[in-house]
Short mmCIF file of C-alpha atoms and ligand atoms in Angstrom, two decimals:
data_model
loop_
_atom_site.label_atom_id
_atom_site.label_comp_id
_atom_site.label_asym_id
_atom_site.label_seq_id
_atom_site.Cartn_x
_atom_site.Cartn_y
_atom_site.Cartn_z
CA UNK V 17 -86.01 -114.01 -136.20
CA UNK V 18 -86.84 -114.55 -132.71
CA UNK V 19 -87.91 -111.95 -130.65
CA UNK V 20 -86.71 -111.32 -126.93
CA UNK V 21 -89.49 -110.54 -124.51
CA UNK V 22 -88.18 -108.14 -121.42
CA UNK V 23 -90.58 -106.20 -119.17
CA UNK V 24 -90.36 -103.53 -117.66
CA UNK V 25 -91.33 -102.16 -114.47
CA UNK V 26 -93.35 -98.70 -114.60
CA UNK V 27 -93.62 -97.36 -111.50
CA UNK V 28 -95.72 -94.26 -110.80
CA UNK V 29 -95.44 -92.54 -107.49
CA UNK V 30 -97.66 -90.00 -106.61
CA UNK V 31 -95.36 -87.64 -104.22
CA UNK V 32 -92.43 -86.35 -104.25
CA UNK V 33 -91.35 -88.49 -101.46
CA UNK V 34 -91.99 -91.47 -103.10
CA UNK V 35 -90.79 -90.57 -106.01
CA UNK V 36 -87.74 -90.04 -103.97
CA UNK V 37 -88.09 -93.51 -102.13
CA UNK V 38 -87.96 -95.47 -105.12
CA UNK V 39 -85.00 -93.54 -106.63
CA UNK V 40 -83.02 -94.49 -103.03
CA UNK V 41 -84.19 -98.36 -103.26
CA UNK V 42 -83.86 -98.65 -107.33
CA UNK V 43 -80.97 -95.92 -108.59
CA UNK V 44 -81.16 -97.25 -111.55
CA UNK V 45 -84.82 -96.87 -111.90
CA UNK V 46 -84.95 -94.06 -115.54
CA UNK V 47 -86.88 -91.01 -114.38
CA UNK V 48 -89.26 -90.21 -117.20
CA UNK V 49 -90.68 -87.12 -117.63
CA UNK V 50 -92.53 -85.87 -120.75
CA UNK V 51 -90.63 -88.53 -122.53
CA UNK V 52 -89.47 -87.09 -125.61
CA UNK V 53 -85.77 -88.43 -124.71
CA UNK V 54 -86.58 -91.48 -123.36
CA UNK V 55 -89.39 -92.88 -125.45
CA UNK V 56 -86.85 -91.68 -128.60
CA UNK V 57 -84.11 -94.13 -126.51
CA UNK V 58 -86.69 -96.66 -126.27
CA UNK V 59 -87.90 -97.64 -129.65
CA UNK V 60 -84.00 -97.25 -130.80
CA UNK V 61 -83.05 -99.42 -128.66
CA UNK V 62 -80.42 -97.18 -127.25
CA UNK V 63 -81.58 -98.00 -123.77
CA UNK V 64 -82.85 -101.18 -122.14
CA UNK V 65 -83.60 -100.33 -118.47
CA UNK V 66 -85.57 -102.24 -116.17
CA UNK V 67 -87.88 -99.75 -114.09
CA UNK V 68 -89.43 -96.34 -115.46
CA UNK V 69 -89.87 -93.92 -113.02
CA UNK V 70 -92.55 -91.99 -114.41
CA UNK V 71 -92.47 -88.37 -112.77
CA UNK V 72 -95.96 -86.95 -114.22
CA UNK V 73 -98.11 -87.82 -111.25
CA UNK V 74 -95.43 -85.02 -108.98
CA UNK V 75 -97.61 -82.49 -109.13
CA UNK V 76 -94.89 -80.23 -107.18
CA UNK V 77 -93.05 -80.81 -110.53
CA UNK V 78 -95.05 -79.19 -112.59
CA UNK V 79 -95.75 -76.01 -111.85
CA UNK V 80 -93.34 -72.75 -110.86
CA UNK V 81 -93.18 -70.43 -107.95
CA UNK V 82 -90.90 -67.13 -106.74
CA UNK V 83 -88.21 -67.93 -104.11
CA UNK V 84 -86.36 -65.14 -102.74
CA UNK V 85 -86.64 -62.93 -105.63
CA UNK V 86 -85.70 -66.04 -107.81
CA UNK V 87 -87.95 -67.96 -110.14
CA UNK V 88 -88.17 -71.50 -108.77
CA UNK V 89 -89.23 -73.69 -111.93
CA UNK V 90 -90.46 -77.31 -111.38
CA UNK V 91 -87.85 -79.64 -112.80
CA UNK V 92 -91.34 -80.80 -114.94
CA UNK V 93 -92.66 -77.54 -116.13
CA UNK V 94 -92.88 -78.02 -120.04
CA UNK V 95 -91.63 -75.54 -122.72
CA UNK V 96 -95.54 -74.31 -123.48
CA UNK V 97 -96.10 -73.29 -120.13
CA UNK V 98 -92.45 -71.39 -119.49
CA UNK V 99 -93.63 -69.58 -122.98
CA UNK V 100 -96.94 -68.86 -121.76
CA UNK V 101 -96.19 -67.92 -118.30
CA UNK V 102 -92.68 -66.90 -118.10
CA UNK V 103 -91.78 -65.34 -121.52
CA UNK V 104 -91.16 -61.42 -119.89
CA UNK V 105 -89.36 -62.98 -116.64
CA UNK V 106 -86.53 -65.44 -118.28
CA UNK V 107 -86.42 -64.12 -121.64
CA UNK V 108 -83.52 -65.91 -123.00
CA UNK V 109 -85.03 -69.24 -121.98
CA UNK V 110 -87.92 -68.83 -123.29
CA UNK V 111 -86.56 -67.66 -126.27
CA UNK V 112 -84.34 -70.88 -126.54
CA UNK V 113 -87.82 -73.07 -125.79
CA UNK V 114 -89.66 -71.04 -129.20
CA UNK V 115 -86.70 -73.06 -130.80
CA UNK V 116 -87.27 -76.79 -129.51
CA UNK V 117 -88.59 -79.22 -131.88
CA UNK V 118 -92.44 -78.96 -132.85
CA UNK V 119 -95.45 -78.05 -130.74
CA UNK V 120 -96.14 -81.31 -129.86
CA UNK V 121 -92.54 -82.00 -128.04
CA UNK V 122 -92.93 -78.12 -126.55
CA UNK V 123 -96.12 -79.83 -125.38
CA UNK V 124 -94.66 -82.66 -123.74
CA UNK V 125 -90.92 -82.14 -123.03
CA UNK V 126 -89.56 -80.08 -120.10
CA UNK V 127 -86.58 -78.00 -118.97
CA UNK V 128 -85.62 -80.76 -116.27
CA UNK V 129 -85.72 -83.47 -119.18
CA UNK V 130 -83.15 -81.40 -120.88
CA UNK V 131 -81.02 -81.17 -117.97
CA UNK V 132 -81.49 -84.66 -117.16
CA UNK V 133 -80.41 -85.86 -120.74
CA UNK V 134 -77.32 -83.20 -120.63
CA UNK V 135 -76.73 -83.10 -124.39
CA UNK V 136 -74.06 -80.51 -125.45
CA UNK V 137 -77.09 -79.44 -128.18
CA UNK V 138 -80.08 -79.03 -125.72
CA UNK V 139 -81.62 -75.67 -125.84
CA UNK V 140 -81.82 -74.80 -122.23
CA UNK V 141 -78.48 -75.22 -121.61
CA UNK V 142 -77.08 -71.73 -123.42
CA UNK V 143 -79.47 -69.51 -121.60
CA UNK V 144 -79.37 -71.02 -118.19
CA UNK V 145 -75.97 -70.58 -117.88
CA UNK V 146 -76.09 -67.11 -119.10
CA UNK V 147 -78.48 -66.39 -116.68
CA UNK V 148 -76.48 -67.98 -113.98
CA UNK V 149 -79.35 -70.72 -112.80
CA UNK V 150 -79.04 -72.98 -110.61
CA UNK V 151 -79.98 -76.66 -110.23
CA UNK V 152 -81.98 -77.88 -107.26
CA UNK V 153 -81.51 -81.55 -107.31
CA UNK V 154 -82.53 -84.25 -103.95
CA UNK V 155 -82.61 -87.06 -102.72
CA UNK V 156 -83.41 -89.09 -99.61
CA UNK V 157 -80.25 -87.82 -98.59
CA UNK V 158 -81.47 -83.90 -98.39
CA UNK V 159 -81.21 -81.77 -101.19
CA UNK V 160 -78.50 -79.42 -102.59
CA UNK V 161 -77.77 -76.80 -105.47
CA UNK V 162 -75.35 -77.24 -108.27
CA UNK V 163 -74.73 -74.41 -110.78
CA UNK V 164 -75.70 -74.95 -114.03
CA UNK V 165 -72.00 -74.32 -115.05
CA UNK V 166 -71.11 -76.88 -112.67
CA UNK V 167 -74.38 -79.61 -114.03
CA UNK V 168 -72.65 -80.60 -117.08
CA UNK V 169 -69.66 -82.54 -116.32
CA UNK V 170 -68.92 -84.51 -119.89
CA UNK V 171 -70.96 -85.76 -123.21
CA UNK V 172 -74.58 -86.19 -122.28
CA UNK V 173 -73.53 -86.41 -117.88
CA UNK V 174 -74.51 -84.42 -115.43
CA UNK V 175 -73.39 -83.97 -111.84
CA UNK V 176 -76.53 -86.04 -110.35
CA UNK V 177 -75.52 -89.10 -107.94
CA UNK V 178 -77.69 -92.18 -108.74
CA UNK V 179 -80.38 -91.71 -106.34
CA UNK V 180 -80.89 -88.11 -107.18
CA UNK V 181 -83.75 -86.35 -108.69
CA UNK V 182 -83.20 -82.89 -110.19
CA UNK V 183 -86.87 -80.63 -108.58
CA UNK V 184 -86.26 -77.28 -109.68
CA UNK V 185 -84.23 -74.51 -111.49
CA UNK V 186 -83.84 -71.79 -109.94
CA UNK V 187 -83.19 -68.43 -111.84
CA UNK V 188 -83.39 -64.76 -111.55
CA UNK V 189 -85.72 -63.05 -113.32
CA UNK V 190 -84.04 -60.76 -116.53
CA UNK V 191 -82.52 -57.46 -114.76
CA UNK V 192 -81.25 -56.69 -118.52
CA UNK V 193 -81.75 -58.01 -122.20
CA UNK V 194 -81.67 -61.21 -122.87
CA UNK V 195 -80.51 -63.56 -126.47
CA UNK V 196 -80.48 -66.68 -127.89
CA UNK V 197 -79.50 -67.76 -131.33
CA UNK V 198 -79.07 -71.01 -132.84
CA UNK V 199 -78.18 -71.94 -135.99
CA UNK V 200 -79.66 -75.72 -137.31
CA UNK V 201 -79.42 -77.40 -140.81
CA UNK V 202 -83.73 -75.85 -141.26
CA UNK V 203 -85.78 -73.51 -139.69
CA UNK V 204 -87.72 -75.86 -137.34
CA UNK V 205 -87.62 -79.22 -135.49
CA UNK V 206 -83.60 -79.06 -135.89
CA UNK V 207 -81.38 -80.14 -133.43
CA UNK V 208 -78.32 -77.36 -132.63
CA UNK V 209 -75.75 -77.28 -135.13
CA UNK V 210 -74.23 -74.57 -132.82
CA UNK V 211 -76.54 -72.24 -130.05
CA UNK V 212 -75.61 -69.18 -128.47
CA UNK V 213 -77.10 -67.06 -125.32
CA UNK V 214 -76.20 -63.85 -123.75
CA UNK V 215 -77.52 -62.28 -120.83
CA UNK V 216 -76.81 -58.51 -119.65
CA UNK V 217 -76.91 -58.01 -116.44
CA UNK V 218 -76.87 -54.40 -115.74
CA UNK V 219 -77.49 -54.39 -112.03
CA UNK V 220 -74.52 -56.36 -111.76
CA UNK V 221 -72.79 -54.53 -114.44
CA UNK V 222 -71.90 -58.20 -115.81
CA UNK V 223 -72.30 -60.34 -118.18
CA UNK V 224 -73.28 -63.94 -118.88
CA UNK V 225 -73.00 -66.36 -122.10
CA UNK V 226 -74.14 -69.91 -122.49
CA UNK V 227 -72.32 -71.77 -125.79
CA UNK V 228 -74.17 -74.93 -127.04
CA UNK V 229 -73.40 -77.41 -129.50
CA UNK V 230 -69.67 -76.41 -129.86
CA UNK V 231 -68.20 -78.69 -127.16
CA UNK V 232 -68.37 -81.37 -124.88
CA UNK V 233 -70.44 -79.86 -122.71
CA UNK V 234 -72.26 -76.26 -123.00
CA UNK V 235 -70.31 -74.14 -121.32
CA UNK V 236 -69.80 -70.14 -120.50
CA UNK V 237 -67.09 -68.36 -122.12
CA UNK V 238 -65.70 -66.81 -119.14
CA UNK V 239 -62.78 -64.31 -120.69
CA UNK V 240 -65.56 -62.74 -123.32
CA UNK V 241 -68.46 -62.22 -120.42
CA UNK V 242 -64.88 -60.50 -118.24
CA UNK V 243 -63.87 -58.58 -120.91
CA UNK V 244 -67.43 -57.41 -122.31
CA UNK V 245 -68.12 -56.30 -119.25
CA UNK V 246 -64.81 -54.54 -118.70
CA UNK V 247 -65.05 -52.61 -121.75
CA UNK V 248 -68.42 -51.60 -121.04
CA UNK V 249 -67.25 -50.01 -117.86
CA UNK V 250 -64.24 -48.27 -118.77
CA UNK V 251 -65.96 -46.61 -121.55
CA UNK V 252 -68.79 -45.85 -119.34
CA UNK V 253 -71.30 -47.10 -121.53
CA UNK V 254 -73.42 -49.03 -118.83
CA UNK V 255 -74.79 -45.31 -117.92
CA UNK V 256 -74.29 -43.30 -121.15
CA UNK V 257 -75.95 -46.74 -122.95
CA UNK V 258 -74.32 -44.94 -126.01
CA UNK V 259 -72.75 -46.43 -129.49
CA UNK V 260 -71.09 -49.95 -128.89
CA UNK V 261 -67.98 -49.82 -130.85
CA UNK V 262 -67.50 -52.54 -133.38
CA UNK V 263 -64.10 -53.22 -131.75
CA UNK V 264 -66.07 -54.82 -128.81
CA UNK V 265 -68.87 -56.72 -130.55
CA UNK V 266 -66.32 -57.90 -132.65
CA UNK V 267 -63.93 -59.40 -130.20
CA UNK V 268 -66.56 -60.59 -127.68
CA UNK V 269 -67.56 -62.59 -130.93
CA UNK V 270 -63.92 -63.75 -130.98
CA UNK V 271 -63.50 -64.38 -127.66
CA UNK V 272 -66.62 -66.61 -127.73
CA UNK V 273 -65.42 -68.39 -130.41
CA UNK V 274 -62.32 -69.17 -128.71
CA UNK V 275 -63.82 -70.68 -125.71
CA UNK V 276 -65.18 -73.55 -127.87
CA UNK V 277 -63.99 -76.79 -128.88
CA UNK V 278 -66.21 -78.47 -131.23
CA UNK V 279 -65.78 -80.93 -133.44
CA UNK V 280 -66.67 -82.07 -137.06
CA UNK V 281 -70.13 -84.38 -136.95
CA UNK V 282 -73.12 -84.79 -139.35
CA UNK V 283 -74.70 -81.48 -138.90
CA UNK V 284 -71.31 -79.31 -139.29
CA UNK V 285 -67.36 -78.86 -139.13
CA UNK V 286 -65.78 -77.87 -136.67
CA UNK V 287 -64.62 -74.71 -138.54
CA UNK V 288 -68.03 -73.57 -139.18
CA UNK V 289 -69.27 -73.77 -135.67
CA UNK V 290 -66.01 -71.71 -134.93
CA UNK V 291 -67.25 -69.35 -137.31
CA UNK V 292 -70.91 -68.86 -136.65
CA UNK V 293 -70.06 -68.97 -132.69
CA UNK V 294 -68.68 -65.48 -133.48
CA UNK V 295 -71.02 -64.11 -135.85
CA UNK V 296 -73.91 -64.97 -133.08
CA UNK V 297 -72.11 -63.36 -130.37
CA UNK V 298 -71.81 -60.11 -131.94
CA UNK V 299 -75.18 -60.34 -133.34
CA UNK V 300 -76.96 -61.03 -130.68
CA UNK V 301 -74.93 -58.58 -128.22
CA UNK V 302 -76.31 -55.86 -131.17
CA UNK V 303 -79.52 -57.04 -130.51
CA UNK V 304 -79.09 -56.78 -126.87
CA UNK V 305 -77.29 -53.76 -126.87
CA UNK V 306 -80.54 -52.25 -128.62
CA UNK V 307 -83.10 -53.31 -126.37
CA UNK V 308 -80.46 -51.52 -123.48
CA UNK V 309 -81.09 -48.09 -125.13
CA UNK V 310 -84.37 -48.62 -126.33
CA UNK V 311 -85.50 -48.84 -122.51
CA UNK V 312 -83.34 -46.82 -120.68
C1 FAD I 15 -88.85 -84.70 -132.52
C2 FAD I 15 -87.99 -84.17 -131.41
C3 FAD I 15 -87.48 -82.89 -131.50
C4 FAD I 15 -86.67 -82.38 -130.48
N1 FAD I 15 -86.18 -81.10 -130.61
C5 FAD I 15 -85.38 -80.62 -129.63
C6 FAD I 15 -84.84 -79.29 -129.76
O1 FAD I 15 -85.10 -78.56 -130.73
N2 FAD I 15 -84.04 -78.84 -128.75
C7 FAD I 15 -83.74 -79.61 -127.66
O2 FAD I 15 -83.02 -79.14 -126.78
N3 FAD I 15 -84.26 -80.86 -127.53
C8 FAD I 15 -85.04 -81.37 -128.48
N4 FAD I 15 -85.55 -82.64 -128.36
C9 FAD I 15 -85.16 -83.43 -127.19
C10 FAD I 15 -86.17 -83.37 -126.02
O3 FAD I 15 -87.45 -82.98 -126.45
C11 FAD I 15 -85.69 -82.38 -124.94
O4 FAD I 15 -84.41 -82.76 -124.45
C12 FAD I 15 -86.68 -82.31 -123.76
O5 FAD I 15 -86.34 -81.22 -122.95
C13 FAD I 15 -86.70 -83.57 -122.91
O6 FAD I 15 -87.67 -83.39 -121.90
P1 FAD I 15 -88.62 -84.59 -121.45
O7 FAD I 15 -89.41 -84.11 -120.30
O8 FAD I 15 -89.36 -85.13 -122.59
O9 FAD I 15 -87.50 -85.61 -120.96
P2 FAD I 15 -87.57 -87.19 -120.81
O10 FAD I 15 -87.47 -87.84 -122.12
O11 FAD I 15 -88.67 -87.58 -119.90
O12 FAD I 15 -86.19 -87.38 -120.00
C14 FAD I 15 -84.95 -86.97 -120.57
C15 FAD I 15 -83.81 -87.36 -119.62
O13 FAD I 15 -83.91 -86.64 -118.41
C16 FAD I 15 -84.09 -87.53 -117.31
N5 FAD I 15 -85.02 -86.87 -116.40
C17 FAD I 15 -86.23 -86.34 -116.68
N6 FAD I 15 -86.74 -85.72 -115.60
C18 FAD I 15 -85.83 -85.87 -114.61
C19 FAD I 15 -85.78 -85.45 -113.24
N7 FAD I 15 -86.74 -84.72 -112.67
N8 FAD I 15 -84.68 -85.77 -112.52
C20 FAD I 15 -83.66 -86.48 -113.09
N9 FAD I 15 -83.64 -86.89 -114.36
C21 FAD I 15 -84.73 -86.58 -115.12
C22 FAD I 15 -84.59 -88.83 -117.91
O14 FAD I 15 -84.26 -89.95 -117.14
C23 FAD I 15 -83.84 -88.84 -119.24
O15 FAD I 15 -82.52 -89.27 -119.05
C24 FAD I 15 -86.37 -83.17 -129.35
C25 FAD I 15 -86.90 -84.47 -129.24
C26 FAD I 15 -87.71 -84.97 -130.26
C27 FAD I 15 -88.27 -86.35 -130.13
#
């Protein structure tokens, strides 16, 4: 068989800017970070484009800062180093990073990779929405903030124009427990079967969920974080941080089962993901629920 010889331009700018310059002059230049995604895409075959943009020489990318009371994580900061350095501050997400693939890919891949490739089964997506992040995202153009809830806009999209660049996630440090839970076909290197995250947010007296795997999109489940919270008020339990009735666990795990919609692939039905949606919900509001009282 013959084979088809195609090059490819790999361009490596050293700034920001540039970075930014080629993305305005080529949008459909593929930004490659630690490359776990897009050197997958690659060798399958999945993906023929005709200029890398390889993001590794950004050194603004890479590292993390505090902004207004907010963590300010460079769109290139790999899973190791948000264990290593940010484990006590954004508990949930690095919780959800423990999770992803092997230590070589926690090596290598990043939370802005994740974003950028939007899968409904990434990791990050469950606790950054519980969490209530935000996406910093720019372009020649200026630069402007999306909401994760408002980042994933179908299968594997997100909300970035062409020439954009996503730079940072910005997030407030835990003022509560944090939980993440995901349920895969083996105990390591597994891709989502179905994920869950839950953030309390007592200073707030709310609460924020993430749901991955079990839709188009992740997404929050909106009634169960209003009615969780509710119920936690009227019985004033954000103060007493008494017993939590097994009425509410169990129908915040309904409700959070009822905000997804996911369907029947190779990794699990439908029904199941229904299923263990609810069972992590109230399991891992227990588990939050204890850390609450234990440090009262
Ligand atoms: C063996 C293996 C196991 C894995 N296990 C998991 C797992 O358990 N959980 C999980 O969630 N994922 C998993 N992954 C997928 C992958 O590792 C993650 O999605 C990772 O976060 C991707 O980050 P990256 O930096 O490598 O992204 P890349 O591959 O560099 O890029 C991914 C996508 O994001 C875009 N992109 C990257 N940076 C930017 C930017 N700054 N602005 C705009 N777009 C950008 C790229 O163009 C591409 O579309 C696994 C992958 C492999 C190969």
């Amino acid at each position: 068989m013959e084979s088809e010889e195609r090059l490819v331009d790999f361009i490596q700018p050293a700034s920001w800017a540039d970075a930014l310059a080629v993305k305005a002059a080529t949008p459909a230049a593929l930004p490659v970070a630690g490359g776990t995604d897009v050197m997958v895409e690659l060798n399958f075959d999945a993906r023929r484009p005709e200029t890398l943009l390889d993001l590794t020489r950004v050194s603004e990318l890479a590292g993390w800062d505090t902004d207004d009371g907010r963590i300010r994580l460079g769109a290139a900061v790999t899973y190791s180093q948000l264990i290593d350095d940010l484990g006590g501050r954004l508990p949930g997400l690095a919780m959800a990073a423990r999770t992803v693939g092997s230590p070589q890919i926690r090596n290598r891949g990043t939370v802005g990779g994740n974003l950028g490739a939007a899968s409904p089964a990434g990791d990050c997506h469950p606790p950054l929405l519980a969490a209530g992040a935000e996406i910093e995202v720019a372009s020649v153009r200026g630069t402007r903030t999306i909401t994760a809830a408002d980042f994933y806009i179908g299968v594997k999209r997100n909300a970035l124009q062409p020439d954009e660049l996503i730079r940072a996630i910005l997030i407030k440090p835990s003022a509560g427990p944090q939980q993440f839970s995901k349920i895969g076909t083996r105990n390591a290197m597994v891709i989502a079967v179905a994920a869950f995250s839950l953030a309390l947010h007592p200073d707030e007296r709310a609460i924020g969920t993430g749901i991955g795997s079990a839709a188009p999109t992740p997404r929050r489940a909106e009634q169960a974080e209003r009615f969780l919270a509710a119920a936690l008020d009227d019985a004033g339990l954000w103060d007493s941080r008494g017993d939590l009735p097994a009425s509410i666990t169990q129908e915040f795990g309904r409700l959070v089962s009822r905000a997804a919609e996911p369907i029947d692939d190779v990794r699990g039905t439908a029904a199941y993901r229904l299923h263990a949606l609810g069972v992590m919900a109230a399991r891992t509001l227990t588990w939050a629920w204890h850390d609450y009282r234990q440090n009262g």
